[in-house]
């Protein structure tokens, strides 16, 4: 649709990824439309920010470090009204491609 090119041109910093996506909101227990922006911080680091378009309290910030093509470690903060300060997590992510 060209939205990502337009948004990248308007922001003063260079963003590596801008997209609209649907995603499950564990806070609201339903699928929401989200905007996601991502920035590569180095060879193996990536910073992602995502938020629901219809709810201001549903935000996610994640920092991912790629250990290899298959493994990555990701730290995530999820906002929320029920938990003071939000929800913090650390994940080991695995990626497989089926051909």
PDB file of C-alpha atoms in Angstrom:
ATOM      1  CA  UNK A   1       0.000   0.000   0.000  1.00  0.00           C
ATOM      2  CA  UNK A   2       2.996   2.319   0.323  1.00  0.00           C
ATOM      3  CA  UNK A   3       2.235   3.185   3.961  1.00  0.00           C
ATOM      4  CA  UNK A   4       5.637   2.014   5.173  1.00  0.00           C
ATOM      5  CA  UNK A   5       7.477   4.239   2.665  1.00  0.00           C
ATOM      6  CA  UNK A   6       5.372   7.267   3.643  1.00  0.00           C
ATOM      7  CA  UNK A   7       5.878   6.741   7.388  1.00  0.00           C
ATOM      8  CA  UNK A   8       9.609   6.153   6.945  1.00  0.00           C
ATOM      9  CA  UNK A   9       9.861   9.431   5.022  1.00  0.00           C
ATOM     10  CA  UNK A  10       7.986  11.397   7.737  1.00  0.00           C
ATOM     11  CA  UNK A  11       9.957  10.157  10.766  1.00  0.00           C
ATOM     12  CA  UNK A  12      13.271  11.874  11.547  1.00  0.00           C
ATOM     13  CA  UNK A  13      14.978   8.542  12.284  1.00  0.00           C
ATOM     14  CA  UNK A  14      15.387   5.765   9.764  1.00  0.00           C
ATOM     15  CA  UNK A  15      13.045   2.892  10.624  1.00  0.00           C
ATOM     16  CA  UNK A  16      13.763  -0.558   9.253  1.00  0.00           C
ATOM     17  CA  UNK A  17      10.211  -1.858   9.484  1.00  0.00           C
ATOM     18  CA  UNK A  18       6.774  -0.209   9.646  1.00  0.00           C
ATOM     19  CA  UNK A  19       3.614  -2.248   9.271  1.00  0.00           C
ATOM     20  CA  UNK A  20       0.025  -2.782  10.346  1.00  0.00           C
ATOM     21  CA  UNK A  21      -0.680  -6.232  11.704  1.00  0.00           C
ATOM     22  CA  UNK A  22      -3.257  -8.108  13.669  1.00  0.00           C
ATOM     23  CA  UNK A  23      -2.167  -9.543  16.976  1.00  0.00           C
ATOM     24  CA  UNK A  24      -3.600 -11.156  20.069  1.00  0.00           C
ATOM     25  CA  UNK A  25      -3.930  -8.839  23.052  1.00  0.00           C
ATOM     26  CA  UNK A  26      -3.564 -10.874  26.234  1.00  0.00           C
ATOM     27  CA  UNK A  27      -4.572  -7.754  28.164  1.00  0.00           C
ATOM     28  CA  UNK A  28      -7.928  -7.331  26.351  1.00  0.00           C
ATOM     29  CA  UNK A  29      -8.319 -11.026  25.390  1.00  0.00           C
ATOM     30  CA  UNK A  30      -9.070 -10.342  21.711  1.00  0.00           C
ATOM     31  CA  UNK A  31      -7.371  -9.742  18.389  1.00  0.00           C
ATOM     32  CA  UNK A  32      -6.478  -6.098  17.769  1.00  0.00           C
ATOM     33  CA  UNK A  33      -5.077  -4.120  14.866  1.00  0.00           C
ATOM     34  CA  UNK A  34      -1.550  -3.036  15.770  1.00  0.00           C
ATOM     35  CA  UNK A  35       1.093  -0.755  14.341  1.00  0.00           C
ATOM     36  CA  UNK A  36       4.643  -2.091  14.560  1.00  0.00           C
ATOM     37  CA  UNK A  37       7.869  -0.143  14.048  1.00  0.00           C
ATOM     38  CA  UNK A  38      11.326  -1.707  14.255  1.00  0.00           C
ATOM     39  CA  UNK A  39      14.899  -0.450  14.187  1.00  0.00           C
ATOM     40  CA  UNK A  40      18.087  -2.466  13.785  1.00  0.00           C
ATOM     41  CA  UNK A  41      20.516  -1.359  16.521  1.00  0.00           C
ATOM     42  CA  UNK A  42      23.495  -3.341  15.276  1.00  0.00           C
ATOM     43  CA  UNK A  43      24.364  -6.548  13.513  1.00  0.00           C
ATOM     44  CA  UNK A  44      22.398  -8.744  15.910  1.00  0.00           C
ATOM     45  CA  UNK A  45      20.206  -6.306  17.896  1.00  0.00           C
ATOM     46  CA  UNK A  46      16.691  -5.177  16.986  1.00  0.00           C
ATOM     47  CA  UNK A  47      14.297  -2.867  18.854  1.00  0.00           C
ATOM     48  CA  UNK A  48      10.548  -3.230  18.218  1.00  0.00           C
ATOM     49  CA  UNK A  49       7.610  -1.126  19.394  1.00  0.00           C
ATOM     50  CA  UNK A  50       4.021  -2.200  18.875  1.00  0.00           C
ATOM     51  CA  UNK A  51       0.697  -0.785  20.017  1.00  0.00           C
ATOM     52  CA  UNK A  52      -2.964  -1.395  19.420  1.00  0.00           C
ATOM     53  CA  UNK A  53      -4.652   1.291  17.347  1.00  0.00           C
ATOM     54  CA  UNK A  54      -7.845   1.242  19.407  1.00  0.00           C
ATOM     55  CA  UNK A  55      -6.370   1.037  22.936  1.00  0.00           C
ATOM     56  CA  UNK A  56      -3.685   3.296  24.417  1.00  0.00           C
ATOM     57  CA  UNK A  57      -2.854   0.889  27.256  1.00  0.00           C
ATOM     58  CA  UNK A  58      -1.861  -1.987  24.976  1.00  0.00           C
ATOM     59  CA  UNK A  59       1.816  -1.373  24.101  1.00  0.00           C
ATOM     60  CA  UNK A  60       4.840  -3.645  23.703  1.00  0.00           C
ATOM     61  CA  UNK A  61       8.557  -2.857  23.580  1.00  0.00           C
ATOM     62  CA  UNK A  62      10.982  -5.663  22.731  1.00  0.00           C
ATOM     63  CA  UNK A  63      14.745  -5.902  22.345  1.00  0.00           C
ATOM     64  CA  UNK A  64      15.968  -8.960  20.485  1.00  0.00           C
ATOM     65  CA  UNK A  65      19.503 -10.312  20.233  1.00  0.00           C
ATOM     66  CA  UNK A  66      20.058 -12.907  17.518  1.00  0.00           C
ATOM     67  CA  UNK A  67      22.453 -15.658  18.615  1.00  0.00           C
ATOM     68  CA  UNK A  68      22.268 -17.417  15.221  1.00  0.00           C
ATOM     69  CA  UNK A  69      19.852 -17.848  12.312  1.00  0.00           C
ATOM     70  CA  UNK A  70      17.774 -20.152  14.513  1.00  0.00           C
ATOM     71  CA  UNK A  71      18.147 -18.818  18.086  1.00  0.00           C
ATOM     72  CA  UNK A  72      17.408 -15.402  19.569  1.00  0.00           C
ATOM     73  CA  UNK A  73      16.981 -13.974  23.078  1.00  0.00           C
ATOM     74  CA  UNK A  74      14.250 -11.378  23.514  1.00  0.00           C
ATOM     75  CA  UNK A  75      13.406  -9.104  26.426  1.00  0.00           C
ATOM     76  CA  UNK A  76       9.864  -7.723  26.367  1.00  0.00           C
ATOM     77  CA  UNK A  77       7.845  -5.145  28.300  1.00  0.00           C
ATOM     78  CA  UNK A  78       4.045  -5.158  28.007  1.00  0.00           C
ATOM     79  CA  UNK A  79       2.020  -2.259  29.346  1.00  0.00           C
ATOM     80  CA  UNK A  80      -1.152  -2.809  31.284  1.00  0.00           C
ATOM     81  CA  UNK A  81      -3.537  -1.318  33.789  1.00  0.00           C
ATOM     82  CA  UNK A  82      -3.792  -4.353  36.053  1.00  0.00           C
ATOM     83  CA  UNK A  83      -0.089  -4.653  36.864  1.00  0.00           C
ATOM     84  CA  UNK A  84       1.838  -1.610  38.114  1.00  0.00           C
ATOM     85  CA  UNK A  85       4.786  -0.971  35.818  1.00  0.00           C
ATOM     86  CA  UNK A  86       3.641  -3.468  33.223  1.00  0.00           C
ATOM     87  CA  UNK A  87       4.829  -6.989  32.573  1.00  0.00           C
ATOM     88  CA  UNK A  88       8.483  -7.852  31.887  1.00  0.00           C
ATOM     89  CA  UNK A  89       9.637 -11.058  30.245  1.00  0.00           C
ATOM     90  CA  UNK A  90      12.660 -12.792  28.786  1.00  0.00           C
ATOM     91  CA  UNK A  91      12.252 -15.376  26.032  1.00  0.00           C
ATOM     92  CA  UNK A  92      14.398 -17.758  24.046  1.00  0.00           C
ATOM     93  CA  UNK A  93      13.029 -17.703  20.496  1.00  0.00           C
ATOM     94  CA  UNK A  94      13.511 -20.511  17.982  1.00  0.00           C
ATOM     95  CA  UNK A  95      12.889 -20.181  14.257  1.00  0.00           C
ATOM     96  CA  UNK A  96      12.401 -23.006  11.773  1.00  0.00           C
ATOM     97  CA  UNK A  97      11.672 -22.645   8.097  1.00  0.00           C
ATOM     98  CA  UNK A  98       9.726 -25.404   6.353  1.00  0.00           C
ATOM     99  CA  UNK A  99      10.291 -25.912   2.683  1.00  0.00           C
TER     100      UNK A  99
END
